[in-house]
Short mmCIF file of C-alpha atoms in Angstrom, two decimals:
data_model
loop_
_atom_site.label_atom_id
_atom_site.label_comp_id
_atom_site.label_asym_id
_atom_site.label_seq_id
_atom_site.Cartn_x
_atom_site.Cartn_y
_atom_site.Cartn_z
CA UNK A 27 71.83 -11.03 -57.04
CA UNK A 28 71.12 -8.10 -59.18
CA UNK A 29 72.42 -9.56 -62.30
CA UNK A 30 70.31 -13.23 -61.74
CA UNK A 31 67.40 -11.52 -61.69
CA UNK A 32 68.15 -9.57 -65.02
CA UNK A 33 69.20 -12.62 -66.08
CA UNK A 34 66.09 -14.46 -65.44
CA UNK A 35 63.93 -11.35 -66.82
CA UNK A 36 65.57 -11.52 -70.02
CA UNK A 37 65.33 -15.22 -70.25
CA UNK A 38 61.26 -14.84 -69.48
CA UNK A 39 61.19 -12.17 -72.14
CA UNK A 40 63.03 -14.25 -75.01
CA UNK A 41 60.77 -17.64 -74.03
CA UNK A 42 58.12 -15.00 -74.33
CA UNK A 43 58.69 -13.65 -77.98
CA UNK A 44 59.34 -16.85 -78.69
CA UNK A 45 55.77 -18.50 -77.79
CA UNK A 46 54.41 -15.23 -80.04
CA UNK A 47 56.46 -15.90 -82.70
CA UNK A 48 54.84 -19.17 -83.18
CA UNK A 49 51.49 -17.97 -83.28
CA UNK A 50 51.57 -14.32 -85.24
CA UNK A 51 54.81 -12.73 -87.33
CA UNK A 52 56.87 -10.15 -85.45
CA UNK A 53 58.00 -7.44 -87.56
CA UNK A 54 60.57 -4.67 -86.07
CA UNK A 55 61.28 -1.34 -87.29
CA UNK A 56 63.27 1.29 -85.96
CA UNK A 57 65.14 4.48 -86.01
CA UNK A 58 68.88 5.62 -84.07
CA UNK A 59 69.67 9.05 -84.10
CA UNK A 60 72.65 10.96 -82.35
CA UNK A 61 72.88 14.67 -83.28
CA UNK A 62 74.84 17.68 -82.19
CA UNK A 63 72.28 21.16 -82.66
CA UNK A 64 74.29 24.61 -83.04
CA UNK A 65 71.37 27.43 -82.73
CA UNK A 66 72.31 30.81 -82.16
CA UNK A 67 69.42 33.43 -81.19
CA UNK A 68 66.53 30.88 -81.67
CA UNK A 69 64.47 34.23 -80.22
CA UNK A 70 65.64 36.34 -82.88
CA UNK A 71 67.86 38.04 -80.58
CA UNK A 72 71.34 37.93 -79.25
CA UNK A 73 72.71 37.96 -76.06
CA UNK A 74 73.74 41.69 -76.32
CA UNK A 75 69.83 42.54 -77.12
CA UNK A 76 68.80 40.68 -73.77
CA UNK A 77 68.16 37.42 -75.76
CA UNK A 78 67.58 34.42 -73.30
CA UNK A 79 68.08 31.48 -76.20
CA UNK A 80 71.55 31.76 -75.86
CA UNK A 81 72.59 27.90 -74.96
CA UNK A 82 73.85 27.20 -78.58
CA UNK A 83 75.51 23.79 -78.17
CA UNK A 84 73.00 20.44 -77.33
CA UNK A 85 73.34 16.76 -78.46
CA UNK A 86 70.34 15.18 -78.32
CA UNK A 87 69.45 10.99 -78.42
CA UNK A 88 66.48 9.79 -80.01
CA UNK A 89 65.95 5.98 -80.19
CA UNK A 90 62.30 4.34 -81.43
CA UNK A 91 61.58 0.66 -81.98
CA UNK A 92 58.31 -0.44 -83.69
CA UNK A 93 57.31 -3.79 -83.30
CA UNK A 94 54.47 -5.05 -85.36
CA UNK A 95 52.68 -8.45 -84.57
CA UNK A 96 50.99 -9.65 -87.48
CA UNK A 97 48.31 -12.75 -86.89
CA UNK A 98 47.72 -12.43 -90.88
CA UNK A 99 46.95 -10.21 -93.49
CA UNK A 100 43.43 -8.76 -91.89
CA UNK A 101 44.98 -8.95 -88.10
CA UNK A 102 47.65 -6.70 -86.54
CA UNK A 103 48.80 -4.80 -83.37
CA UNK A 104 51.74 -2.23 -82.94
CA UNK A 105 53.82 -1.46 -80.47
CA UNK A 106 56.04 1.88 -80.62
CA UNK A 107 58.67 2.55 -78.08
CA UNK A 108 61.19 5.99 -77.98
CA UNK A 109 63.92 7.00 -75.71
CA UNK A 110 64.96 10.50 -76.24
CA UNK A 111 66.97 12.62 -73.83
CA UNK A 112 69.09 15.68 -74.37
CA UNK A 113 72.99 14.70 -74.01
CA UNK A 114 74.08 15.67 -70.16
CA UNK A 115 70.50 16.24 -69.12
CA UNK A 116 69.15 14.74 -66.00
CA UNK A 117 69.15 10.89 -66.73
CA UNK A 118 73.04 11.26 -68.75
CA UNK A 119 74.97 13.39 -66.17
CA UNK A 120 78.10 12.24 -64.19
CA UNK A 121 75.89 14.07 -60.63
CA UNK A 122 73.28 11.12 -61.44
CA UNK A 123 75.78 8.28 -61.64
CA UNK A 124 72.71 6.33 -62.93
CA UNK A 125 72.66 3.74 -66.05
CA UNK A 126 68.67 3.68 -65.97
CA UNK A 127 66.92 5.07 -68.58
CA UNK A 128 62.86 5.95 -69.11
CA UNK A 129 61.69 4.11 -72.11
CA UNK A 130 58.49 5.62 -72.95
CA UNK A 131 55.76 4.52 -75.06
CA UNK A 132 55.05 6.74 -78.10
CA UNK A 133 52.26 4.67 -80.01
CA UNK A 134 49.92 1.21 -79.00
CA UNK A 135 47.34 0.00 -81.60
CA UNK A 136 45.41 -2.82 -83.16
CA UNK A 137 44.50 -3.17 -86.37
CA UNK A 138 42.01 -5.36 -88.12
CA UNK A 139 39.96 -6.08 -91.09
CA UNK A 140 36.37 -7.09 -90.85
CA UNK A 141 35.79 -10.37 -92.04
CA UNK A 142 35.25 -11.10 -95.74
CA UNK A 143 35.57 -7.06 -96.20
CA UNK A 144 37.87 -4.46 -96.61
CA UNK A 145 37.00 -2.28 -93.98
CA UNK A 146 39.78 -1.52 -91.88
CA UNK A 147 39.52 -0.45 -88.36
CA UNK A 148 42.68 0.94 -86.31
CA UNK A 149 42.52 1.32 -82.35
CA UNK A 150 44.28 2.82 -79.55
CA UNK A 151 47.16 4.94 -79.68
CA UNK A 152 48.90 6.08 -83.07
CA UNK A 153 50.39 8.79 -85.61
CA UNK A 154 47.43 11.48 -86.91
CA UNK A 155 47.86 13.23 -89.83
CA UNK A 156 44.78 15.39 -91.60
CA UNK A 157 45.53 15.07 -94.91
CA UNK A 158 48.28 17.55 -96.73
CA UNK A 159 49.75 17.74 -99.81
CA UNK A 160 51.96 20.28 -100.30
CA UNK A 161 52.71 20.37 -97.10
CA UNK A 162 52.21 19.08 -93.77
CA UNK A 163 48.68 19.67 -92.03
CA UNK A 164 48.55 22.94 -89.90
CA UNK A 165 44.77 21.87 -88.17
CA UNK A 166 46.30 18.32 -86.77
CA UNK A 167 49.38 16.71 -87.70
CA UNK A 168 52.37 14.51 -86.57
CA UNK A 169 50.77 13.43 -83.63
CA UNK A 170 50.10 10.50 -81.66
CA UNK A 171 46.65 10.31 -79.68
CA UNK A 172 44.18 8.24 -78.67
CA UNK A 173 41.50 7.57 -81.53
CA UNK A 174 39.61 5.18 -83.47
CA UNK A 175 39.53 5.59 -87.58
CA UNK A 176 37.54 2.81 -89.59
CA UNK A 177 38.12 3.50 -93.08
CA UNK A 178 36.69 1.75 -96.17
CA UNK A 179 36.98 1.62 -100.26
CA UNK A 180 33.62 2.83 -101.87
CA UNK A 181 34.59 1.86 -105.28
CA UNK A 182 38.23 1.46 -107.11
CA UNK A 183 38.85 5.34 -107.05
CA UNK A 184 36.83 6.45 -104.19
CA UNK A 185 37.19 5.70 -100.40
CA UNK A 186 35.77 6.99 -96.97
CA UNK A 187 37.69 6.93 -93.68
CA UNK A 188 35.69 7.87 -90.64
CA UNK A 189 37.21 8.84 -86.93
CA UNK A 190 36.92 9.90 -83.40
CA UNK A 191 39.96 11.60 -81.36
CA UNK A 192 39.81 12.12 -77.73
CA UNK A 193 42.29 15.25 -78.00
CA UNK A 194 42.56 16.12 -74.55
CA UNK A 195 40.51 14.88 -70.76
CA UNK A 196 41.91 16.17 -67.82
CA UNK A 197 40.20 13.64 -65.47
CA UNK A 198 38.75 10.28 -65.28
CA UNK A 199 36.11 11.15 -63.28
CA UNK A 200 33.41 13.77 -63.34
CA UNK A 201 34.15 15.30 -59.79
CA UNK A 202 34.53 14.89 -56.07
CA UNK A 203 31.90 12.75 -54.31
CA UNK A 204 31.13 12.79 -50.53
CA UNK A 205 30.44 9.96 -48.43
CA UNK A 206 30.22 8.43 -51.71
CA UNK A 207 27.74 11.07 -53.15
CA UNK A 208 28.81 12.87 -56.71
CA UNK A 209 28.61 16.26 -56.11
CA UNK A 210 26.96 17.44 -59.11
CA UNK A 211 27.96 21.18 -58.96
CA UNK A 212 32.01 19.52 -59.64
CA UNK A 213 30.69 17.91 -62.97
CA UNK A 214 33.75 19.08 -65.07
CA UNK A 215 33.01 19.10 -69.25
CA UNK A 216 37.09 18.11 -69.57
CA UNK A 217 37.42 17.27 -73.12
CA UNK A 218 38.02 18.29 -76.45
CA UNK A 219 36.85 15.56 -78.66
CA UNK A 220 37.05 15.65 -82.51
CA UNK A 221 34.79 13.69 -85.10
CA UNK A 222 36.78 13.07 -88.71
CA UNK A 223 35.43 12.57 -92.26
CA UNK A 224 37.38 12.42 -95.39
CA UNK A 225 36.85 11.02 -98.81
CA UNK A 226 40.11 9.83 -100.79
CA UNK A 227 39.47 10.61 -104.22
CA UNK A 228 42.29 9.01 -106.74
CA UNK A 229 41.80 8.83 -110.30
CA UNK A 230 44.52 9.26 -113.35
CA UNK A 231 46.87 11.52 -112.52
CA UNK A 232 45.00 13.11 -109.39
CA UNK A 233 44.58 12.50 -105.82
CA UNK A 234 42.78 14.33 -104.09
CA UNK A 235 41.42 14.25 -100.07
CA UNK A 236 38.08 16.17 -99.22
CA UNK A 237 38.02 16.36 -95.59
CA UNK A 238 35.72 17.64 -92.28
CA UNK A 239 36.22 17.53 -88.53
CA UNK A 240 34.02 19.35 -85.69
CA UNK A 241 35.47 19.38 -82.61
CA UNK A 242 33.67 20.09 -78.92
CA UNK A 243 35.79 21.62 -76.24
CA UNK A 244 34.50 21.80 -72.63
CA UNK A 245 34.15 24.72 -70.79
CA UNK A 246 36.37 23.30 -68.03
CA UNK A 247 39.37 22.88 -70.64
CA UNK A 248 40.19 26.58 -70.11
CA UNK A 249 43.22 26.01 -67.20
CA UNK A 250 44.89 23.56 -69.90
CA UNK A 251 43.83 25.31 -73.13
CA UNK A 252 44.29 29.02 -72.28
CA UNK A 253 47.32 29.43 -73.38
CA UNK A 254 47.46 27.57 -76.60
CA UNK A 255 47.89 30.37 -78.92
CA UNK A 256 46.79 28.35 -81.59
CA UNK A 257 43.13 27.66 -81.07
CA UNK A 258 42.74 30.79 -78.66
CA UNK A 259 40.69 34.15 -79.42
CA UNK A 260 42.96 37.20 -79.69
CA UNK A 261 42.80 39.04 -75.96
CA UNK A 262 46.12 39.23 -75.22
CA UNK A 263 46.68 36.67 -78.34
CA UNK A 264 47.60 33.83 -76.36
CA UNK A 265 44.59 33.39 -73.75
CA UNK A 266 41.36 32.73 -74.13
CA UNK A 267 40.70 36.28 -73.04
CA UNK A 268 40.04 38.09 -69.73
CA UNK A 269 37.65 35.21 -68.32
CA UNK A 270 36.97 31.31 -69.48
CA UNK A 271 34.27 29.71 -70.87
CA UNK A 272 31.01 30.03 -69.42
CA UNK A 273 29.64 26.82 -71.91
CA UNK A 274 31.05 24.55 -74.36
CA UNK A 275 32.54 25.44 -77.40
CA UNK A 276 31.87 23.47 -80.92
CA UNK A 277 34.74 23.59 -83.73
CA UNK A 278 34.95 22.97 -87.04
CA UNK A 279 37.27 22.46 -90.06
CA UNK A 280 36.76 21.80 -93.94
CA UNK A 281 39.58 21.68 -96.09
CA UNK A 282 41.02 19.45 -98.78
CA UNK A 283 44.58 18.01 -100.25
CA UNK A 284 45.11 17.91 -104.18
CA UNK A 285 48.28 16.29 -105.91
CA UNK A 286 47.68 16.43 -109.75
CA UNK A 287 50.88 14.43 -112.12
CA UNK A 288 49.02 14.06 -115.16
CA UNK A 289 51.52 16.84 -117.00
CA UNK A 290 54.63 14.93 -115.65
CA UNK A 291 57.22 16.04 -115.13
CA UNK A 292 55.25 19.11 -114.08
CA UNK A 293 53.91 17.82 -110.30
CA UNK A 294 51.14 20.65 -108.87
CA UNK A 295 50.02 19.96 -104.83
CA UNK A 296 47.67 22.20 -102.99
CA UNK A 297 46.08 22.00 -100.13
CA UNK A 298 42.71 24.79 -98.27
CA UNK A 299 41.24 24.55 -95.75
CA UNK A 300 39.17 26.84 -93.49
CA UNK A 301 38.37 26.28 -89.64
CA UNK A 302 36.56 28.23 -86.97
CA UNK A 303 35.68 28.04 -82.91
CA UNK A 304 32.05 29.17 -81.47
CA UNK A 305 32.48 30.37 -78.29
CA UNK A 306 29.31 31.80 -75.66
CA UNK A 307 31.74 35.32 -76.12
CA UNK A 308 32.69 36.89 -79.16
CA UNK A 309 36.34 37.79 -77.71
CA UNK A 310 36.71 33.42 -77.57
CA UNK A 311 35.42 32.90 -81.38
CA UNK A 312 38.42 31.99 -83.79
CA UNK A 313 37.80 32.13 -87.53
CA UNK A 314 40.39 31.77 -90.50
CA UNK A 315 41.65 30.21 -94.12
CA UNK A 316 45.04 29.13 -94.96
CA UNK A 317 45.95 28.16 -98.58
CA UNK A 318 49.73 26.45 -100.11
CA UNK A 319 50.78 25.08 -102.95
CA UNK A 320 54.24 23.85 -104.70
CA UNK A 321 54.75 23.22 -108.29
CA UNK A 322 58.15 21.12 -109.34
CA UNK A 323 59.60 20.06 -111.76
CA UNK A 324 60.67 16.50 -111.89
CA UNK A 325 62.42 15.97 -115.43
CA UNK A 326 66.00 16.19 -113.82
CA UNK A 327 68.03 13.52 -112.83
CA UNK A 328 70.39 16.04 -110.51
CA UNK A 329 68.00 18.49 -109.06
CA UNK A 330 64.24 19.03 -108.49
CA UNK A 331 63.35 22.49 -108.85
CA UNK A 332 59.79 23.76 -106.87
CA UNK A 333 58.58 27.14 -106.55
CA UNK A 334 56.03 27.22 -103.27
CA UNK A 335 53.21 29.79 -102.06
CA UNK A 336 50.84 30.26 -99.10
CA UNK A 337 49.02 32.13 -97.68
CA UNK A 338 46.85 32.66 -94.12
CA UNK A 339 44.43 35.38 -92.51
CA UNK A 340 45.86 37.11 -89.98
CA UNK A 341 44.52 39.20 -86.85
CA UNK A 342 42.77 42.75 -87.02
CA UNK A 343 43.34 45.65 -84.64
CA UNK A 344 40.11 44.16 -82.54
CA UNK A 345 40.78 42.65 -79.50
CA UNK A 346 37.13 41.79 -78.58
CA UNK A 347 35.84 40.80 -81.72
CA UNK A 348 37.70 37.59 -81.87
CA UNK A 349 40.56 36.14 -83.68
CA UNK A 350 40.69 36.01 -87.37
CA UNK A 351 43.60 33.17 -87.91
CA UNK A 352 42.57 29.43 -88.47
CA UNK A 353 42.01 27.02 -85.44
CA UNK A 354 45.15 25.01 -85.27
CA UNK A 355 45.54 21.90 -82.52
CA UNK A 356 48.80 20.76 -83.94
CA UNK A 357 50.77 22.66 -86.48
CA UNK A 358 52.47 20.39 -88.94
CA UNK A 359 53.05 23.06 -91.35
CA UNK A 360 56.25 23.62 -92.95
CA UNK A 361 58.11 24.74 -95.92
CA UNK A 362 61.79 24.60 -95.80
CA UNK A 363 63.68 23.54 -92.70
CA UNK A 364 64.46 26.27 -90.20
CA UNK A 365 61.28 28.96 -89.20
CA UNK A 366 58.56 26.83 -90.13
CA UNK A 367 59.98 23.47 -88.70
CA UNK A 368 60.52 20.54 -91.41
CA UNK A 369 63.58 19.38 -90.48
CA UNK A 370 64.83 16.10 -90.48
CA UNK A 371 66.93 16.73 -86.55
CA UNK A 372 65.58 19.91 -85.06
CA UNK A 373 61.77 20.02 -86.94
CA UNK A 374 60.49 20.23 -83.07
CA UNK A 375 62.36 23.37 -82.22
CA UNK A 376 61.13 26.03 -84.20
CA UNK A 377 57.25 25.35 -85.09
CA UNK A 378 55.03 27.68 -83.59
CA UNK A 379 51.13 28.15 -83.97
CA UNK A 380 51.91 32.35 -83.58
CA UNK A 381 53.08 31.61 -86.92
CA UNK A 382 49.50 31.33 -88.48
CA UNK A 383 48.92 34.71 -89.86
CA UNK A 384 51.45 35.07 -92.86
CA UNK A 385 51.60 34.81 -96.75
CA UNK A 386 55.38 33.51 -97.83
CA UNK A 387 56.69 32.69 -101.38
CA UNK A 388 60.00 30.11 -101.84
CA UNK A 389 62.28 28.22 -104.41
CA UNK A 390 63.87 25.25 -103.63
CA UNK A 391 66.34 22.95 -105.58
CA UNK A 392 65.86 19.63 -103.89
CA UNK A 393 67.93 16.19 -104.55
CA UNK A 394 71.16 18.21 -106.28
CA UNK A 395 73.37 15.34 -106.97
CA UNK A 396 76.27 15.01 -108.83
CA UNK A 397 78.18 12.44 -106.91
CA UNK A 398 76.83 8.82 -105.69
CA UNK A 399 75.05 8.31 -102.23
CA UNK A 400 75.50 12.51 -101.92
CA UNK A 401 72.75 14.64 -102.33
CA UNK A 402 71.84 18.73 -101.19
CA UNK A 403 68.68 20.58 -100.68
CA UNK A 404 68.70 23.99 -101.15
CA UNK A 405 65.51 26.77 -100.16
CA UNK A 406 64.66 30.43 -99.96
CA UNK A 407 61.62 31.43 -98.31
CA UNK A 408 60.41 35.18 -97.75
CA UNK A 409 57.84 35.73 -95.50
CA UNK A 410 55.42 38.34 -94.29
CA UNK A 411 53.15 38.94 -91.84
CA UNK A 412 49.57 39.32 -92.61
CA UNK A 413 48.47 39.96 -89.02
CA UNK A 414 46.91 44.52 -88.18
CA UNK A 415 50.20 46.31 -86.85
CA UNK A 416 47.67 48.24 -85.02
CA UNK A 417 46.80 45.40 -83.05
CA UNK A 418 50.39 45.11 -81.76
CA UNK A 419 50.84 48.74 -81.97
CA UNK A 420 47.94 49.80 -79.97
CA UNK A 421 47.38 47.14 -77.63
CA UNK A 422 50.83 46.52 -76.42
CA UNK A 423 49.82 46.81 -72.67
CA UNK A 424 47.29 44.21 -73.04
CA UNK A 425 49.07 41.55 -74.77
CA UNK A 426 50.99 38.47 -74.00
CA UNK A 427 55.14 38.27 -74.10
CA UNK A 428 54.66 35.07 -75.97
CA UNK A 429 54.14 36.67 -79.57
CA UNK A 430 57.07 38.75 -78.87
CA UNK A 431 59.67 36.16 -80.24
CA UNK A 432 59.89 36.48 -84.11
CA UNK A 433 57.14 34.27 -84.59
CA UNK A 434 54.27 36.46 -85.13
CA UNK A 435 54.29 38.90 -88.25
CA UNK A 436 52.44 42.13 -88.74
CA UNK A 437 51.82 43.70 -92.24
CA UNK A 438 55.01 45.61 -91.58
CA UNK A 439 56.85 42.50 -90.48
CA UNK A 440 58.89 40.27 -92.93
CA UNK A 441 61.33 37.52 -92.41
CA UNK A 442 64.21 36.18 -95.44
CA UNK A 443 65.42 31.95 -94.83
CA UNK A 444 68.50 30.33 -96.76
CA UNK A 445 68.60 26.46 -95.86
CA UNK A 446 71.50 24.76 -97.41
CA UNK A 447 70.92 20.69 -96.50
CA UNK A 448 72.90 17.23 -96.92
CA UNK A 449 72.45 14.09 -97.01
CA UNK A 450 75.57 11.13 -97.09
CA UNK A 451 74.20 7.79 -97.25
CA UNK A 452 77.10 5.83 -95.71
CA UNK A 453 75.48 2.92 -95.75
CA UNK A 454 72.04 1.95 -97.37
CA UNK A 455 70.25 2.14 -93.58
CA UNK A 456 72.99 4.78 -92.35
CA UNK A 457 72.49 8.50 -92.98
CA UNK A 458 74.94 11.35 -92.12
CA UNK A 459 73.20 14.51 -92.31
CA UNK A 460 73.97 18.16 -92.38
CA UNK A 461 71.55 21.36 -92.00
CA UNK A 462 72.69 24.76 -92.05
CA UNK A 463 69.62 27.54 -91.81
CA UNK A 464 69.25 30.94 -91.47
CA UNK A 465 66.63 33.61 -90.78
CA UNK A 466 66.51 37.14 -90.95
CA UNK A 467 63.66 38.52 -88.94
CA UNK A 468 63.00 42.47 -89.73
CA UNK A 469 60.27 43.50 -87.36
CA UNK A 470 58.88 46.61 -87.89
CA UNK A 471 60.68 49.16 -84.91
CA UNK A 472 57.51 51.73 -85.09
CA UNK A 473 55.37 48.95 -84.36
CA UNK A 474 56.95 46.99 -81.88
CA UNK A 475 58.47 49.67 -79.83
CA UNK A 476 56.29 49.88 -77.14
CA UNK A 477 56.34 46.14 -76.58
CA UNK A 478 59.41 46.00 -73.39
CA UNK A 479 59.92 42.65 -74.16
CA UNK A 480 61.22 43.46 -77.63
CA UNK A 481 62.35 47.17 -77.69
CA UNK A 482 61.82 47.05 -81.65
CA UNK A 483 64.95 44.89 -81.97
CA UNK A 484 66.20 41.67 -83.55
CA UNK A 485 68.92 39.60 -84.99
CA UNK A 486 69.36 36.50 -87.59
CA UNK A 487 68.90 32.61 -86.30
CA UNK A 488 71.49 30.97 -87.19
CA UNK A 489 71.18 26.76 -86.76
CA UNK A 490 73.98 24.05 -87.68
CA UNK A 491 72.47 20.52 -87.46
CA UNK A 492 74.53 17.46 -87.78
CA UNK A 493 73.41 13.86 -87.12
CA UNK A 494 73.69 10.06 -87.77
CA UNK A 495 70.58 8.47 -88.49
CA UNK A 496 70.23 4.66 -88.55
CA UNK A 497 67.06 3.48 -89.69
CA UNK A 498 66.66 -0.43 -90.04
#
C-alpha cells in the first residue's frame, strides 16, 4: 500500500511540473558534495592539554537543488532546497534503521521587473551579501534571510539598490492576552531589523560599492542576542553585560568595496568599513573599523601571485566603557582557508566573530598549474591580535570561556597558517578536492595564565579536507 501511494505522489508531482512547464521555463541548478574532514585540535589544544575538539574523523553530505521558474525575462521565482547531515549522525545510523531524510528549505523568492523599467525587485527568502571585494563581508554575509531589495540603474555607470532585512523576531505576536485582552505590559520589541543603501559605481577599470545600513534591535532581543560575541559590548566579551537592555538599540554601518584593473595585470581590491551600536548603557555600545586589501598579479598563465593586508580595532582594558571592535551580524570574512574560514568543504567550521580584533599580512600563489584539469593554491597568513592584554590579563574572573579558544588575539598574541589546496577536475561538472591547513596559535602564557580554561597553553590545528563536488 505504501509503495501505491508513493507511486501516485510522484505521478501528481510529474503531471504537476509538467502543467508549469507549459506556462513558465524551469531551470535547475544544483550542487552534490560527499567529504571526509580530518581536524585535529580545532581548539588549539590537544587532548593531553584538556582539549575537548578531539573527534578528528567526520564525513559530512551536503545536497542543494535550485529550481528557477522563469515566466520571462522580467518574471521569476526560486526555489532552493539542501539536505545536509553529518555521516552516522542521527538520521544515517544503523540504531535509526530509517531511510527518511529532512529536506529543508534554504532559500524561497520572487523576482520581478517593473513594467517597461528596469527596476528590479527580489522577495522573500534568499542569499545576502554586503558588498566585499577583497574579501568576503564581515558586517553581513553568506546568509539567507528574509528581506526585500529593489534595486535600480541611475545611469550606464551608476546604480542604487535599496533593502529591508528582518534579521531576527522571536514572536509573531506582541504578548499574552487574557480573555482576549492584550496585556500591554507583555508588548515585546523582538526584532532586529536592518535598512540597506548602496550605490554601484562602475566605470573603466573600477568598480566600486558605497554602502550604509542602520539597524534597530529591541530591547527584548537580549535572551537570543546576549551571547553573540559579535555585536555584543565587552563585559565578559561575549554578553551584553551584567543586565539587558532597558530600551532599544539603533546600529549603524558605512563602508565601501573597490576593485580597480585599469593597470592589468596588476588587480588592487579593498574594502572599509566602520560600524557602531547605541545602547541606553555605555558597557552595551560597540564601536569599530576594519580595513583589507589584496593586490595580484594576473600576467601568469601557471600561478597568480597576491600579497593581502587587514587590519581591525580591537578591545581596550575597559570593561564598562564598551567594546571597541566593529558590529558584526554575520562574519563572511576570510583570507586563506583554515582560521578565518574560506574554504571550499569546511568554510563553516572555523569562522568566528571573536576573531574581529586583529591586523594579519599573507602571500598566496593561487591557480599553480602545470598539468591539465590540475591546479594548487598555496597561502601564508600571520596574524596578530590587536585586542589590550590587560583586558584579558586583568579581568580574567569576569570574562566568558568562549574567547578562550584561539580565536581571540591580544597584542601579545600571534597566530602563523600554511594552506596547501587542490583542485582535480575529473569531469567538467565533477571536482575532487584536497585541503590541507595548518595553524600555529602562540598565545601569550603571562597573559593568559590566569584564565583556567586555558592555563597559558596551546597547540597547532591541523585539518585534512577531501571531497567530491558535483555541481550541474
Amino acid at each position: 500500500m505504501k509503495k501505491l501511494v508513493t507511486l501516485a505522489v510522484l505521478t501528481i508531482m510529474v503531471l504537476g511540473f509538467a502543467g508549469i512547464a507549459s506556462a513558465v521555463e524551469l531551470e535547475a541548478k544544483g550542487k552534490f558534495q560527499f567529504q571526509a574532514n580530518i581536524i585535529d585540535n580545532s581548539d588549539y589544544l590537544s587532548a593531553e592539554n584538556d582539549g575537548v575538539q578531539e573527534d578528528d574523523l567526520n564525513f559530512y553530505f551536503r545536497a542543494r537543488a535550485q529550481f528557477r521558474f522563469i515566466a520571462n525575462e522580467n518574471l521569476m521565482s526560486e526555489l532552493y532546497v539542501e539536505y545536509k547531515t553529518r555521516v552516522g549522525a542521527s538520521d544515517s545510523d544503523l540504531n535509526s534503521g530509517s531511510t527518511d531524510r529532512q529536506l529543508g528549505i534554504k532559500r524561497m523568492f520572487l523576482q520581478y521587473r517593473f513594467p517597461g523599467t528596469e527596476v528590479l525587485t527580489t522577495a522573500g527568502v534568499f542569499a545576502i551579501e554586503l558588498p566585499g571585494a577583497a574579501s568576503g563581508n564581515v558586517v553581513l554575509g553568506d546568509i539567507d534571510a528574509g528581506a526585500l531589495f529593489v534595486e535600480s540603474p541611475i545611469t550606464d555607470q551608476i546604480g542604487i539598490t535599496a533593502g529591508f532585512i528582518r534579521a531576527y523576531d522571536a514572536n509573531s505576536e506582541d504578548g499574552s492576552t487574557t480573555y482576549g485582552v492584550q496585556a500591554a505590559t507583555t508588548t515585546k520589541h523582538d526584532e532586529v531589523d536592518l535598512f540597506y543603501a548602496g550605490v554601484p559605481v562602475k566605470i573603466d577599470g573600477i568598480e566600486a560599492t558605497p554602502y550604509f545600513m542602520y539597524g534597530l534591535i529591541g530591547k527584548d532581543t537580549y535572551g537570543a542576542l546576549g551571547t553573540s560575541s559579535g555585536i555584543s559590548g565587552n563585559k565578559g566579551l561575549s554578553t551584553f553585560g551584567t543586565t539587558p537592555f532597558d530600551k532599544d538599540a539603533t546600529a549603524w554601518w558605512l563602508g565601501t568595496s573597490f576593485s580597480m584593473d585599469m593597470f592589468d595585470p596588476f588587480v588592487l581590491k579593498a574594502d572599509i568599513v566602520y560600524g557602531a551600536i547605541d545602547a541606553n548603557k555605555k558597557q552595551n555600545d560597540r564601536s569599530g573599523l576594519l580595513v583589507d586589501a589584496s593586490l595580484a598579479y594576473t600576467g601568469f598563465d601557471f600561478v597568480q601571485p597576491k600579497v593581502m593586508f587587514a587590519y581591525s580595532t580591537g578591545e581596550d582594558d575597559n570593561t564598562d566603557n564598551g567594546s571597541e571592535r566593529l558590529p558584526s551580524v554575520n562574519n563572511n570574512f576570510a583570507f586563506g582557508t583554515t582560521y578565518f574560514g574560506g574554504s571550499a568543504l569546511t568554510s563553516s567550521d572555523f569562522n568566528d566573530q571573536n576573531q574581529l580584533g586583529f591586523w594579519m599580512a599573507g602571500l598566496s600563489f593561487e591557480g599553480i598549474s602545470f598539468l591539465d584539469k590540475l591546479t594548487h593554491d598555496l597561502t601564508f597568513l600571520y596574524i596578530k591580535g590587536t585586542n589590550d592584554k590587560d583586558l584579558i590579563k586583568n579581568s580574567a574572573a569576569t570574562l566568558t570561556n568562549g574567547v578562550a579558544d584561539g580565536n581571540f588575539l591580544t597584542t601579545e598574541d600571534q597566530a602563523f597558517e600554511v594552506d596547501f589546496n587542490t583542485n582535480y577536475q575529473i569531469y567538467d561538472e565533477l571536482a575532487a578536492i584536497v585541503e590541507f591547513g595548518y595553524v600555529d596559535v602562540d598565545l601569550d602564557k603571562n597573559t593568559w595564565e590566569n584564565y583556567n580554561a586555558r592555563n597559558g597553553k596551546d597547540d597547532p590545528l591541523l585539518k585534512l579536507a577531501i571531497g567530491l563536488v558535483y555541481s550541474f
